[in-house]
Coordinates of C-alpha atoms in Angstrom, one line a residue:
M387 CA 59.7 -111.4 -10.5
L388 CA 63.3 -110.3 -10.3
H389 CA 63.0 -108.7 -13.7
T390 CA 60.1 -106.5 -12.6
A391 CA 61.9 -105.2 -9.6
R392 CA 64.8 -104.0 -11.7
I393 CA 62.5 -102.0 -14.0
T394 CA 60.8 -100.3 -11.1
A395 CA 64.1 -99.4 -9.5
T396 CA 65.4 -98.1 -12.8
K397 CA 62.4 -95.9 -13.3
R398 CA 62.8 -94.5 -9.8
T399 CA 66.4 -93.6 -10.3
I400 CA 65.9 -92.1 -13.7
R401 CA 63.1 -89.7 -12.7
P402 CA 65.2 -87.7 -10.2
L403 CA 68.0 -87.5 -12.7
V404 CA 65.7 -86.0 -15.3
S405 CA 64.4 -83.5 -12.9
L406 CA 67.8 -82.6 -11.7
A407 CA 69.0 -82.2 -15.3
T408 CA 66.1 -79.9 -16.2
T409 CA 66.7 -77.8 -13.2
R410 CA 70.4 -77.4 -14.0
R411 CA 69.6 -76.4 -17.6
F412 CA 67.0 -73.8 -16.4
L413 CA 69.5 -72.3 -13.9
Q414 CA 72.2 -72.0 -16.6
T415 CA 70.0 -70.3 -19.2
T416 CA 68.2 -67.9 -16.8
P417 CA 70.1 -64.9 -15.8
F418 CA 70.3 -64.1 -12.1
R419 CA 68.1 -61.2 -11.1
H420 CA 68.1 -59.8 -7.7
E421 CA 64.7 -58.5 -6.9
E422 CA 64.0 -56.4 -3.9
K423 CA 60.8 -57.3 -2.2
T424 CA 58.9 -54.4 -0.8
I425 CA 56.2 -54.6 1.7
K426 CA 53.2 -52.5 0.9
I427 CA 51.2 -51.0 3.8
A428 CA 47.5 -50.6 3.0
N429 CA 47.0 -47.7 5.3
Q430 CA 50.2 -45.6 5.4
T431 CA 48.9 -42.9 7.7
V432 CA 49.1 -45.2 10.8
P433 CA 52.6 -45.9 11.9
A434 CA 53.5 -49.5 12.6
E435 CA 54.1 -48.7 16.3
A436 CA 52.5 -46.0 18.3
P437 CA 54.9 -43.4 19.8
A438 CA 55.8 -44.0 23.4
D439 CA 54.3 -40.7 24.6
V440 CA 50.9 -41.3 23.1
S441 CA 48.5 -43.0 25.6
S442 CA 46.0 -45.6 24.5
Q443 CA 42.8 -43.5 24.7
S444 CA 39.7 -44.4 22.8
T445 CA 37.4 -41.9 21.3
M446 CA 34.7 -42.6 23.9
D447 CA 37.2 -41.6 26.7
L448 CA 37.1 -38.1 25.3
F449 CA 33.4 -37.7 25.8
V450 CA 32.2 -36.9 29.4
N451 CA 28.6 -36.7 30.6
M452 CA 28.5 -33.4 32.3
F453 CA 25.3 -34.3 34.1
D454 CA 26.8 -37.5 35.6
R455 CA 27.2 -37.0 39.4
G456 CA 29.6 -39.9 39.7
P457 CA 28.9 -43.1 41.6
N458 CA 25.7 -43.2 43.7
V459 CA 26.0 -43.5 47.4
G460 CA 24.3 -46.7 48.5
V461 CA 24.0 -48.9 51.6
E462 CA 26.8 -51.4 52.0
V463 CA 26.0 -52.8 55.4
I464 CA 23.0 -52.5 57.7
T465 CA 24.1 -52.5 61.4
K466 CA 21.9 -52.8 64.4
D467 CA 21.9 -49.1 65.1
G468 CA 22.6 -47.6 61.6
F469 CA 24.2 -48.0 58.2
V470 CA 27.6 -48.2 56.5
L471 CA 27.4 -46.4 53.1
S472 CA 29.3 -47.4 50.0
N473 CA 31.7 -44.5 50.6
N474 CA 32.6 -46.1 54.0
V475 CA 30.7 -43.5 56.1
Q476 CA 29.0 -44.9 59.1
I477 CA 25.6 -43.4 60.1
R478 CA 23.7 -44.1 63.3
T479 CA 20.6 -42.1 62.6
P480 CA 17.7 -42.3 60.1
L481 CA 18.9 -41.7 56.6
V482 CA 17.6 -40.3 53.3
L483 CA 19.3 -41.4 50.0
L484 CA 18.4 -39.0 47.2
N485 CA 20.0 -38.2 43.8
G486 CA 23.1 -40.1 44.6
S487 CA 23.7 -38.4 48.0
A488 CA 23.0 -39.3 51.6
F489 CA 21.3 -37.0 54.1
L490 CA 20.7 -37.3 57.9
W491 CA 17.0 -37.5 58.5
Q492 CA 15.7 -35.9 61.7
V493 CA 12.7 -38.1 62.5
P494 CA 11.8 -40.3 65.6
Q495 CA 13.0 -43.9 65.3
D496 CA 9.3 -45.1 65.5
A497 CA 8.2 -42.6 62.9
F498 CA 5.8 -44.8 60.9
Q499 CA 3.7 -46.0 63.8
F500 CA 0.0 -45.3 63.5
D501 CA -0.3 -44.3 67.1
K502 CA 2.5 -41.7 66.7
P503 CA 1.9 -40.0 63.4
I504 CA 4.9 -38.4 61.7
S505 CA 4.7 -34.8 60.6
L506 CA 4.7 -34.3 56.8
D507 CA 7.5 -31.7 57.3
A508 CA 9.8 -34.7 57.6
F509 CA 9.3 -35.3 53.9
K510 CA 9.8 -31.7 52.6
I511 CA 13.1 -32.7 51.1
F512 CA 11.2 -34.6 48.4
Q513 CA 9.2 -31.5 47.6
V514 CA 12.3 -29.4 47.0
A515 CA 14.5 -32.0 45.3
S516 CA 15.4 -31.6 41.7
P517 CA 15.0 -33.8 39.8
K518 CA 12.2 -35.4 41.8
P519 CA 12.5 -39.2 42.2
E520 CA 10.1 -41.5 40.5
L521 CA 9.9 -43.7 43.5
V522 CA 10.6 -43.3 47.3
L523 CA 11.3 -46.5 49.2
L524 CA 10.4 -46.2 52.9
G525 CA 12.4 -48.5 55.2
T526 CA 10.3 -48.9 58.3
G527 CA 12.9 -50.6 60.5
K528 CA 13.3 -54.2 61.4
N529 CA 9.7 -55.2 60.6
F530 CA 7.3 -54.1 57.9
T531 CA 5.0 -51.4 59.1
P532 CA 2.3 -49.9 56.9
I533 CA 2.6 -46.1 56.5
P534 CA -0.3 -43.8 57.4
P535 CA -2.6 -42.8 54.5
S536 CA -1.6 -39.1 55.0
I537 CA 2.0 -39.9 53.9
R538 CA 0.9 -41.8 50.9
E539 CA -1.4 -39.0 49.9
Y540 CA 1.4 -36.4 50.3
F541 CA 3.6 -38.3 47.9
Y542 CA 0.7 -38.8 45.5
K543 CA 0.2 -35.0 45.3
L544 CA 4.0 -34.6 44.5
G545 CA 3.7 -37.1 41.7
I546 CA 6.0 -39.6 43.4
Q547 CA 5.2 -43.3 43.9
V548 CA 5.9 -44.6 47.4
D549 CA 6.5 -48.1 48.6
Q550 CA 7.2 -49.3 52.2
M551 CA 9.1 -52.3 53.3
N552 CA 11.5 -53.3 56.1
T553 CA 14.8 -51.4 56.0
K554 CA 16.9 -54.4 54.8
H555 CA 14.7 -54.8 51.7
A556 CA 14.4 -51.1 51.1
A557 CA 18.1 -50.6 51.1
A558 CA 18.7 -53.6 48.8
T559 CA 16.0 -52.4 46.4
Y560 CA 17.4 -48.9 46.4
N561 CA 20.9 -50.1 45.6
V562 CA 19.7 -52.1 42.6
L563 CA 17.4 -49.4 41.2
A564 CA 20.1 -46.7 41.6
E565 CA 22.6 -48.8 39.9
E566 CA 20.3 -49.2 36.9
G567 CA 20.1 -45.4 36.7
R568 CA 16.5 -45.0 37.9
R569 CA 15.5 -41.9 39.8
V570 CA 14.8 -43.5 43.1
A571 CA 15.1 -42.3 46.7
A572 CA 15.0 -44.1 50.1
A573 CA 14.1 -42.9 53.5
L574 CA 15.4 -45.5 56.0
L575 CA 15.0 -46.0 59.7
P576 CA 17.7 -48.0 61.5
V577 CA 16.9 -51.7 62.2
E578 CA 17.0 -51.3 66.0
S579 CA 15.0 -48.4 67.5
K580 CA 16.6 -46.4 70.3
H581 CA 14.0 -45.7 73.0

């Protein structure tokens, strides 16, 4: 057993010597060449670093939608006597939201009651608006109140769909549809009526 261990040890010590001798011979016979390594850039038109004065602007930043009116004005908060709009304007009267803008609406606070019919002149803004909305949401105050058939017929003749709900739901629905880019308008009464 001792004899086998010596043979194994001898083989291990000889191998590195042979490898080392071969490497020395190769280095002595091969002339030394200093080769410069150059890095090739696939796209040489683009510098490795952008100049400091060039801003990082994408191609899409250069295109502007000239018909975009900017952010739509929506209802952020409904107070007891009015509204706080997304541009931080507080309004304490009935309100019309149309084509991304807010308008004060001169109607009685109980405008949608059957016993006190509202004049159709209060809705003339929707007749002259351009572009006309696809849908008008009528916020009837704190509680849902059905609108008179004459109002529904007026909007039908204008080619505008109309839906009525309480003011809280009408404002929330308007905000969602306006954010989606739909042509929607809202005519909102405050939650608490002033008598």
